[in-house]
Tab-separated table of C-alpha atoms in Angstrom:
chain	number	residue	atom	x	y	z
A	60	ARG	CA	23.463	155.457	49.469
A	61	ILE	CA	21.702	156.982	52.489
A	62	GLU	CA	18.653	157.754	50.355
A	63	GLN	CA	18.457	154.118	49.244
A	64	ARG	CA	18.643	152.961	52.850
A	65	LEU	CA	15.919	155.417	53.908
A	66	ARG	CA	13.590	153.987	51.263
A	67	ASP	CA	14.076	150.450	52.605
A	68	PRO	CA	10.930	149.606	54.658
A	69	LYS	CA	13.070	147.718	57.196
A	70	PHE	CA	15.462	150.604	57.794
A	71	ARG	CA	15.093	152.915	60.804
A	72	LEU	CA	16.701	156.278	61.539
A	73	ALA	CA	17.973	154.812	64.800
A	74	HIS	CA	20.245	152.539	62.729
A	75	LEU	CA	21.829	155.571	61.081
A	76	PHE	CA	22.202	157.496	64.340
A	77	ALA	CA	23.815	154.494	66.024
A	78	GLU	CA	26.425	154.389	63.254
A	79	CYS	CA	27.181	158.112	63.463
A	80	LEU	CA	27.217	158.776	67.206
A	81	PRO	CA	30.116	157.667	69.432
A	82	THR	CA	29.168	154.826	71.750
A	83	ASP	CA	31.280	156.013	74.673
A	84	GLN	CA	29.498	159.353	75.089
A	85	LYS	CA	25.950	160.188	76.022
A	86	GLN	CA	24.890	162.082	72.921
A	87	LEU	CA	21.459	162.261	71.369
A	88	PRO	CA	20.664	162.985	67.716
A	89	LEU	CA	19.286	166.359	66.639
A	90	LEU	CA	17.587	166.524	63.224
A	91	VAL	CA	16.936	169.934	61.644
A	92	VAL	CA	14.394	170.043	58.827
A	93	ASP	CA	14.161	173.399	57.090
A	94	GLN	CA	11.072	174.343	55.046
A	95	LEU	CA	9.005	171.410	56.239
A	96	GLU	CA	6.087	172.693	54.135
A	97	GLU	CA	7.764	170.994	51.181
A	98	LEU	CA	6.585	167.727	52.684
A	99	PHE	CA	3.132	168.853	51.560
A	100	THR	CA	3.862	170.981	48.491
A	101	LEU	CA	6.208	168.554	46.753
A	102	THR	CA	4.285	165.349	47.430
A	103	ARG	CA	0.701	164.198	47.052
A	104	ASP	CA	-1.425	163.163	50.039
A	105	SER	CA	-1.184	159.534	48.959
A	106	ASP	CA	2.508	159.820	48.088
A	107	ALA	CA	4.685	157.044	49.472
A	108	GLU	CA	7.493	159.518	50.190
A	109	ARG	CA	5.308	161.526	52.564
A	110	GLN	CA	4.131	158.393	54.337
A	111	ARG	CA	7.695	157.106	54.606
A	112	PHE	CA	8.955	160.431	56.029
A	113	ASP	CA	6.133	160.449	58.557
A	114	GLN	CA	6.985	156.911	59.627
A	115	LEU	CA	10.767	157.393	59.845
A	116	VAL	CA	10.750	160.590	61.889
A	117	ALA	CA	7.882	159.629	64.206
A	118	GLU	CA	9.455	156.256	65.009
A	119	ALA	CA	12.784	157.920	65.777
A	120	MET	CA	11.114	160.365	68.146
A	121	ASP	CA	9.366	157.484	69.938
A	122	ASN	CA	12.576	155.472	70.376
A	123	ASP	CA	13.307	155.402	74.124
A	124	ASP	CA	16.851	154.069	73.695
A	125	LEU	CA	18.002	156.816	71.336
A	126	PRO	CA	15.266	159.470	71.107
A	127	LEU	CA	15.414	161.987	68.320
A	128	TYR	CA	15.203	165.732	68.918
A	129	LEU	CA	13.554	167.449	65.976
A	130	VAL	CA	13.732	171.130	64.987
A	131	THR	CA	11.749	172.269	61.969
A	132	THR	CA	10.812	175.467	60.215
A	133	LEU	CA	7.342	175.608	58.727
A	134	ARG	CA	5.176	178.289	57.187
A	135	SER	CA	2.252	178.812	59.541
A	136	ASP	CA	-0.323	178.479	56.767
A	137	PHE	CA	0.658	174.816	56.420
A	138	LEU	CA	-0.101	173.773	59.999
A	139	GLY	CA	-3.470	172.424	58.890
A	140	ARG	CA	-1.792	170.008	56.494
A	141	PHE	CA	-0.296	167.940	59.301
A	142	GLU	CA	-3.394	165.758	59.210
A	143	THR	CA	-1.906	164.113	56.115
A	144	ALA	CA	1.167	163.162	58.190
A	145	PRO	CA	-0.749	161.599	61.113
A	146	ARG	CA	2.154	160.324	63.199
A	147	LEU	CA	3.999	163.644	63.154
A	148	ASN	CA	0.709	165.403	63.774
A	149	ALA	CA	0.308	163.399	66.991
A	150	GLN	CA	3.743	164.632	68.129
A	151	ARG	CA	2.714	168.284	67.827
A	152	ASN	CA	0.968	168.183	71.205
A	153	ASN	CA	4.355	167.669	72.867
A	154	ALA	CA	6.200	170.196	70.721
A	155	ALA	CA	7.191	173.748	71.562
A	156	GLN	CA	6.221	176.227	68.873
A	157	TYR	CA	7.831	179.603	68.254
A	158	GLU	CA	6.426	182.165	65.846
A	159	LEU	CA	9.054	183.896	63.735
A	160	LEU	CA	8.011	187.433	62.811
A	161	PRO	CA	8.936	189.118	59.509
A	162	VAL	CA	12.563	190.168	59.413
A	163	THR	CA	13.308	193.666	60.677
A	164	GLU	CA	15.952	195.965	59.238
A	165	ALA	CA	18.225	195.046	62.139
A	166	GLY	CA	17.634	191.389	61.373
A	167	LEU	CA	18.319	192.003	57.685
A	168	ARG	CA	21.616	193.671	58.571
A	169	ASP	CA	22.528	190.732	60.801
A	170	ILE	CA	21.781	188.290	57.968
A	171	VAL	CA	23.896	190.169	55.423
A	172	LEU	CA	26.854	190.617	57.766
A	173	ARG	CA	26.840	187.671	60.158
A	174	SER	CA	26.089	184.911	57.645
A	175	VAL	CA	29.161	185.862	55.636
A	176	GLN	CA	31.317	186.029	58.780
A	177	LEU	CA	30.088	182.623	59.963
A	178	ALA	CA	31.016	181.170	56.571
A	179	GLY	CA	34.580	182.416	57.093
A	180	LEU	CA	34.254	184.953	54.276
A	181	ARG	CA	34.397	188.735	54.039
A	182	TYR	CA	33.266	191.516	51.726
A	183	SER	CA	35.708	193.264	49.412
A	184	ASP	CA	34.754	196.639	50.903
A	185	ASP	CA	32.667	197.899	53.807
A	186	GLN	CA	30.157	199.616	51.529
A	187	LEU	CA	29.142	196.435	49.667
A	188	PRO	CA	26.975	194.967	52.485
A	189	GLU	CA	25.466	198.435	52.990
A	190	ASP	CA	24.482	198.531	49.306
A	191	ILE	CA	22.863	195.100	49.587
A	192	ILE	CA	20.932	196.160	52.695
A	193	ASP	CA	19.849	199.403	51.055
A	194	GLU	CA	18.628	197.528	47.949
A	195	ALA	CA	16.712	194.988	50.022
A	196	ARG	CA	15.289	197.494	52.509
A	197	HIS	CA	12.343	198.485	50.323
A	198	GLU	CA	11.671	195.052	48.845
A	199	PRO	CA	8.689	193.239	50.382
A	200	GLY	CA	9.681	189.632	51.035
A	201	ALA	CA	13.361	190.443	50.547
A	202	LEU	CA	14.707	187.344	52.305
A	203	PRO	CA	14.650	184.949	49.310
A	204	LEU	CA	16.260	187.638	47.136
A	205	VAL	CA	19.021	188.298	49.669
A	206	SER	CA	19.538	184.588	50.224
A	207	ASN	CA	19.919	183.954	46.497
A	208	LEU	CA	22.318	186.891	46.030
A	209	LEU	CA	24.524	185.894	48.970
A	210	ARG	CA	24.662	182.309	47.745
A	211	LEU	CA	25.874	183.416	44.313
A	212	LEU	CA	28.427	185.831	45.812
A	213	CYS	CA	29.730	183.172	48.202
A	214	ASP	CA	30.002	180.543	45.443
A	215	ALA	CA	32.095	182.957	43.355
A	216	ASN	CA	34.305	184.206	46.200
A	217	THR	CA	37.950	184.931	45.442
A	218	GLU	CA	40.168	183.594	48.218
A	219	GLY	CA	37.399	184.098	50.739
A	220	VAL	CA	36.421	187.570	49.490
A	221	LEU	CA	32.969	188.487	48.112
A	222	GLN	CA	33.758	190.817	45.251
A	223	ARG	CA	31.916	194.037	44.360
A	224	ALA	CA	32.738	193.391	40.703
A	225	HIS	CA	30.712	190.163	40.814
A	226	TYR	CA	27.867	191.966	42.576
A	227	LYS	CA	27.771	194.475	39.703
A	228	THR	CA	28.005	191.702	37.107
A	229	LEU	CA	25.014	189.953	38.651
A	230	GLY	CA	23.008	193.176	38.662
A	231	GLY	CA	22.193	193.288	42.351
A	232	LEU	CA	19.208	191.516	43.890
A	233	GLY	CA	17.063	191.424	40.767
A	234	GLY	CA	19.909	190.545	38.434
A	235	ALA	CA	21.031	187.700	40.655
A	236	LEU	CA	17.495	186.333	40.608
A	237	ALA	CA	17.368	186.572	36.796
A	238	SER	CA	20.688	184.763	36.453
A	239	SER	CA	19.526	181.941	38.712
A	240	ALA	CA	16.131	181.747	36.995
A	241	ASP	CA	17.677	181.458	33.534
A	242	ASP	CA	20.030	178.759	34.777
A	243	LEU	CA	17.138	176.790	36.259
A	244	LEU	CA	15.079	176.934	33.049
A	245	ASP	CA	18.049	176.051	30.840
A	246	ARG	CA	18.468	172.824	32.807
A	247	LEU	CA	14.903	171.738	32.061
A	248	GLY	CA	15.412	170.902	28.394
A	249	GLU	CA	13.683	172.638	25.468
A	250	ARG	CA	10.247	171.011	25.757
A	251	ASP	CA	9.934	171.372	29.529
A	252	LYS	CA	11.378	174.884	29.319
A	253	GLU	CA	8.543	175.969	27.012
A	254	GLN	CA	5.963	174.342	29.297
A	255	ALA	CA	7.554	176.099	32.271
A	256	PHE	CA	7.173	179.448	30.498
A	257	ARG	CA	3.501	178.647	29.851
A	258	LEU	CA	3.071	178.093	33.576
A	259	LEU	CA	4.947	181.282	34.478
A	260	LEU	CA	2.880	183.342	32.023
A	261	ALA	CA	-0.276	181.917	33.604
A	262	LEU	CA	0.893	183.628	36.818
A	263	VAL	CA	1.185	187.063	35.191
A	264	GLU	CA	-1.549	189.704	35.072
A	265	PRO	CA	-0.587	192.031	32.200
A	266	GLY	CA	-0.967	195.694	33.062
A	267	ILE	CA	-3.084	198.010	30.921
A	268	ASN	CA	-1.333	201.371	31.238
A	269	THR	CA	0.016	200.017	34.525
A	270	ALA	CA	2.814	197.689	35.615
A	271	ASN	CA	2.445	193.946	35.176
A	272	SER	CA	1.553	192.123	38.367
A	273	ARG	CA	1.304	188.648	39.827
A	274	ARG	CA	-1.893	186.655	39.829
A	275	SER	CA	-2.808	183.503	41.728
A	276	ILE	CA	-4.042	180.297	40.146
A	277	SER	CA	-4.832	176.875	41.562
A	278	ARG	CA	-2.420	173.976	41.438
A	279	ARG	CA	-4.861	172.292	39.061
A	280	GLN	CA	-4.641	175.252	36.671
A	281	ALA	CA	-0.850	175.427	37.022
A	282	LEU	CA	-0.429	171.772	36.097
A	283	ALA	CA	-2.766	172.136	33.126
A	284	SER	CA	-0.829	175.204	31.953
A	285	ALA	CA	2.381	173.158	32.063
A	286	GLY	CA	0.914	170.442	29.856
A	287	GLY	CA	-0.509	168.092	32.499
A	288	GLY	CA	0.718	164.710	33.659
A	289	ASP	CA	3.829	163.749	35.590
A	290	SER	CA	6.068	166.091	33.581
A	291	ALA	CA	3.927	169.086	34.626
A	292	GLU	CA	4.185	168.050	38.277
A	293	ALA	CA	7.964	167.774	37.905
A	294	ILE	CA	8.121	171.245	36.316
A	295	LEU	CA	6.041	172.754	39.120
A	296	GLN	CA	8.291	171.162	41.716
A	297	ARG	CA	11.429	172.472	40.020
A	298	LEU	CA	9.998	175.998	39.828
A	299	SER	CA	9.069	175.815	43.511
A	300	GLY	CA	12.646	175.021	44.525
A	301	HIS	CA	12.776	171.235	44.467
A	302	LEU	CA	16.012	169.702	43.192
A	303	GLY	CA	15.769	167.662	39.994
A	304	SER	CA	17.452	164.352	39.268
A	305	GLY	CA	20.170	166.073	37.214
A	306	ASP	CA	21.035	168.687	39.835
A	307	SER	CA	24.141	168.558	41.954
A	308	ALA	CA	23.704	167.605	45.581
A	309	LYS	CA	25.708	170.748	46.396
A	310	GLU	CA	22.771	172.846	45.172
A	311	SER	CA	21.297	172.921	48.662
A	312	ASN	CA	19.484	176.224	48.105
A	313	PRO	CA	18.020	176.153	44.565
A	314	VAL	CA	16.270	179.224	43.240
A	315	ARG	CA	12.527	179.316	43.847
A	316	LEU	CA	10.365	181.039	41.215
A	317	VAL	CA	6.904	180.071	42.421
A	318	LEU	CA	5.283	179.725	45.821
A	319	ILE	CA	2.643	177.109	46.693
A	320	SER	CA	0.191	177.906	49.494
A	321	PRO	CA	-2.405	175.528	50.969
A	322	ALA	CA	-6.066	175.831	50.032
A	323	GLU	CA	-8.797	176.244	52.627
A	324	THR	CA	-10.578	173.256	51.093
A	325	GLY	CA	-7.722	170.956	52.095
A	326	ASP	CA	-7.531	169.614	48.523
A	327	PRO	CA	-3.937	169.920	47.231
A	328	GLN	CA	-5.294	170.477	43.725
A	329	ASP	CA	-6.861	173.705	45.004
A	330	ASP	CA	-3.546	174.953	46.452
A	331	GLN	CA	-2.659	178.488	45.431
A	332	VAL	CA	0.337	179.004	43.139
A	333	ASP	CA	2.016	182.420	42.819
A	334	LEU	CA	5.197	183.911	41.457
A	335	ILE	CA	7.689	184.245	44.294
A	336	HIS	CA	8.193	187.982	43.832
A	337	GLU	CA	7.043	191.003	41.820
A	338	THR	CA	10.705	191.625	40.965
A	339	LEU	CA	10.420	188.943	38.294
A	340	LEU	CA	7.998	191.217	36.420
A	341	ARG	CA	9.487	194.630	37.107
A	342	THR	CA	12.007	197.008	35.616
A	343	ASN	CA	14.645	198.991	37.463
A	344	PRO	CA	14.664	202.824	37.558
A	345	LYS	CA	16.528	202.785	34.223
A	346	GLY	CA	13.678	200.846	32.605
A	347	GLU	CA	15.725	197.632	32.361
A	348	ALA	CA	13.931	194.399	33.157
A	349	TYR	CA	15.114	192.550	36.255
A	350	TRP	CA	14.457	189.288	34.401
A	351	PRO	CA	14.753	190.061	30.674
A	352	THR	CA	13.860	186.530	29.575
A	353	LEU	CA	10.381	186.576	31.081
A	354	TRP	CA	9.896	190.278	30.325
A	355	THR	CA	10.448	189.593	26.617
A	356	ARG	CA	7.834	186.851	26.672
A	357	ILE	CA	5.347	189.180	28.321
A	358	GLU	CA	5.942	192.301	26.249
A	359	HIS	CA	6.590	190.924	22.774
A	360	THR	CA	3.899	188.285	22.325
A	361	ASP	CA	0.118	188.577	22.128
A	362	PHE	CA	-0.317	185.472	24.284
A	363	LEU	CA	-1.299	187.357	27.441
A	364	ALA	CA	-3.356	189.938	25.531
A	365	THR	CA	-5.409	187.131	23.981
A	366	ARG	CA	-5.878	185.471	27.368
A	367	THR	CA	-6.989	188.758	28.919
A	368	ARG	CA	-9.518	189.343	26.117
A	369	LEU	CA	-10.832	185.792	26.534
A	370	GLU	CA	-11.282	186.170	30.291
A	371	GLN	CA	-12.981	189.549	29.900
A	372	GLN	CA	-15.426	188.156	27.342
A	373	ALA	CA	-16.072	185.102	29.510
A	374	ARG	CA	-16.912	187.258	32.534
A	375	ALA	CA	-19.151	189.521	30.442
A	376	TRP	CA	-20.926	186.499	28.953
A	377	HIS	CA	-21.601	185.049	32.398
A	378	ARG	CA	-23.144	188.353	33.468
A	379	ASP	CA	-25.280	188.717	30.347
A	380	PRO	CA	-25.323	185.601	28.154
A	381	ASP	CA	-28.210	186.891	26.022
A	382	THR	CA	-26.376	189.906	24.599
A	383	VAL	CA	-22.669	189.063	24.814
A	384	PRO	CA	-21.684	187.032	21.726
A	385	LEU	CA	-19.847	183.759	21.924
A	386	ALA	CA	-16.498	183.342	20.202
A	387	HIS	CA	-16.317	181.742	16.768
A	388	GLY	CA	-14.005	181.256	13.823
A	389	PRO	CA	-10.419	182.573	14.074
A	390	GLU	CA	-11.125	184.183	17.446
A	391	LEU	CA	-12.256	180.851	18.918
A	392	ARG	CA	-9.189	179.124	17.495
A	393	ALA	CA	-6.959	181.743	19.174
A	394	PHE	CA	-8.859	181.379	22.455
A	395	ALA	CA	-8.594	177.576	22.369
A	396	ALA	CA	-4.829	177.813	23.028
A	397	HIS	CA	-5.702	179.121	26.505
A	398	ARG	CA	-7.969	176.243	27.469
A	399	PRO	CA	-5.228	174.487	29.492
A	400	GLY	CA	-5.129	176.255	32.845
A	401	ALA	CA	-8.354	178.230	32.333
A	402	ASP	CA	-10.709	178.804	35.270
A	403	ASP	CA	-14.214	177.344	35.424
A	404	ASP	CA	-15.966	180.441	34.035
A	405	THR	CA	-13.616	180.629	31.064
A	406	LEU	CA	-13.975	176.906	30.390
A	407	ALA	CA	-17.755	177.267	30.414
A	408	TYR	CA	-17.518	180.131	27.903
A	409	LEU	CA	-15.205	178.128	25.640
A	410	ASP	CA	-17.455	175.067	25.837
A	411	ALA	CA	-20.534	177.159	24.978
A	412	SER	CA	-18.661	178.767	22.073
A	413	VAL	CA	-17.568	175.394	20.686
A	414	LYS	CA	-21.087	174.021	21.119
A	415	ARG	CA	-22.610	177.019	19.322
A	416	GLN	CA	-20.079	176.841	16.496
A	417	THR	CA	-20.634	173.097	16.121
A	418	ARG	CA	-24.393	173.641	16.003
A	419	ASP	CA	-24.019	176.440	13.448
A	420	ARG	CA	-21.825	174.240	11.284
A	421	ARG	CA	-24.372	171.444	11.415
A	422	ILE	CA	-27.105	173.893	10.455
A	423	ASN	CA	-24.972	175.229	7.637
A	424	LEU	CA	-24.221	171.713	6.432
A	425	SER	CA	-27.906	170.820	6.587
A	426	VAL	CA	-28.839	173.917	4.593
A	427	LEU	CA	-26.071	173.165	2.092
A	428	ALA	CA	-27.259	169.583	1.750
A	429	LEU	CA	-30.832	170.796	1.221
A	430	LEU	CA	-29.674	173.302	-1.396
A	431	LEU	CA	-27.719	170.585	-3.172
A	432	LEU	CA	-30.738	168.315	-3.075
A	433	VAL	CA	-33.014	171.028	-4.486
A	434	SER	CA	-30.403	171.899	-7.092
A	435	GLY	CA	-30.276	168.240	-8.020
A	436	PHE	CA	-34.016	168.065	-8.457
A	437	LEU	CA	-34.011	171.266	-10.499
A	438	ALA	CA	-31.129	170.037	-12.607
A	439	GLU	CA	-32.838	166.694	-13.181
A	440	GLY	CA	-36.097	168.483	-14.047
A	441	ALA	CA	-34.295	170.709	-16.496
A	442	PHE	CA	-32.642	167.660	-18.041
A	443	TRP	CA	-35.932	165.854	-18.537
A	444	LEU	CA	-37.559	169.030	-19.845
A	445	LYS	CA	-34.796	169.413	-22.398
A	446	ARG	CA	-34.963	165.706	-23.186
A	447	SER	CA	-38.728	165.929	-23.654
A	448	GLN	CA	-38.306	168.863	-26.019
A	449	GLU	CA	-35.719	166.931	-28.003
A	450	VAL	CA	-37.995	163.876	-28.230
A	451	ARG	CA	-40.932	166.010	-29.354
A	452	ALA	CA	-38.765	167.693	-31.978
A	453	THR	CA	-37.575	164.314	-33.235
A	454	LEU	CA	-41.114	162.934	-33.397
A	455	HIS	CA	-42.274	166.044	-35.174
A	456	ALA	CA	-39.500	165.683	-37.753
A	457	ASP	CA	-40.221	161.985	-38.240
A	458	TRP	CA	-43.945	162.680	-38.569
A	459	SER	CA	-43.293	165.412	-41.112
A	460	THR	CA	-41.113	163.081	-43.154
A	461	LEU	CA	-43.706	160.327	-43.034
A	462	ILE	CA	-46.473	162.655	-44.302
A	463	ALA	CA	-44.234	164.000	-47.036
């Protein structure tokens, strides 16, 4: 109901605040917006939702009768995107900004212990939080992993107790991420699930005698890899942590598998898309995949090997187009499956290969047609030669009979 009211052009946030705040006390509204970068990653520059958000919040902050106090968190690399939210951008001159540094080990310990205490919960034993801290200590960018694990442990608490047994069942940080990732993909439906895997594989650099690693692609490439159109945009948003229409409103902290970063060009289509963490691609010390579902796709299909071979040939061809052969036949057909999401160099190589193969086929057809034409002439000549011989034989017989 609130969402419907917010979409009404005549509605103002001040109306909502006036309904919620007591009239007999001097209280002012405070609005906290976490991860404000999603205003730019999950909408287009011309998107009505972004424009409406910009209007609603800016008007509330300018309201002298009931001014809004706004607290946001925002990744620093998105500060340049505020130009696409002009009214909020104008408010930045009056805003205090605080830079949050990467979490320290002391901060990590505080998160693991204090967040559970503040939620009115407790751990089943004193060693459990220490194990979580120890597991996260050596993980770069551990915060989203810890956040996801704690959410799952809290959701499954038994009478307010976070159980070690559930921690073991989840498989620690990596296992918790895998469980959440599988759940997210299962909710997409079969078709969108397959397109989501195509996008995720586009973000993997297969290792040759080394571990697999992440690779960055543009938003344009990511959308093409996911099949293009509105469904691809919806898939990208779901993978980046945006709730879908079928998700419960209680899912306030959905798992995030990909990260979208702004491009220097300012064009959202050039935004950089990455897997959220190397853990998605790694194995534990026992050789077990942290996310078996994606690991199986990587290790037991030739999809990535074919893409790697295509990209290597494309780069070599660009360096030396006179000696490096273009693809043709079955190889070109295998490469064509990687056209969606390919970079400009690879597209140029594929286009040149298709053009060369088309030209060769036309030449072959022309030669075949010429051979058929010549064969026809030869066949017709042979026919008339044989016919002439038959006529001469007949005339000779008739002439012999007449003389006799």
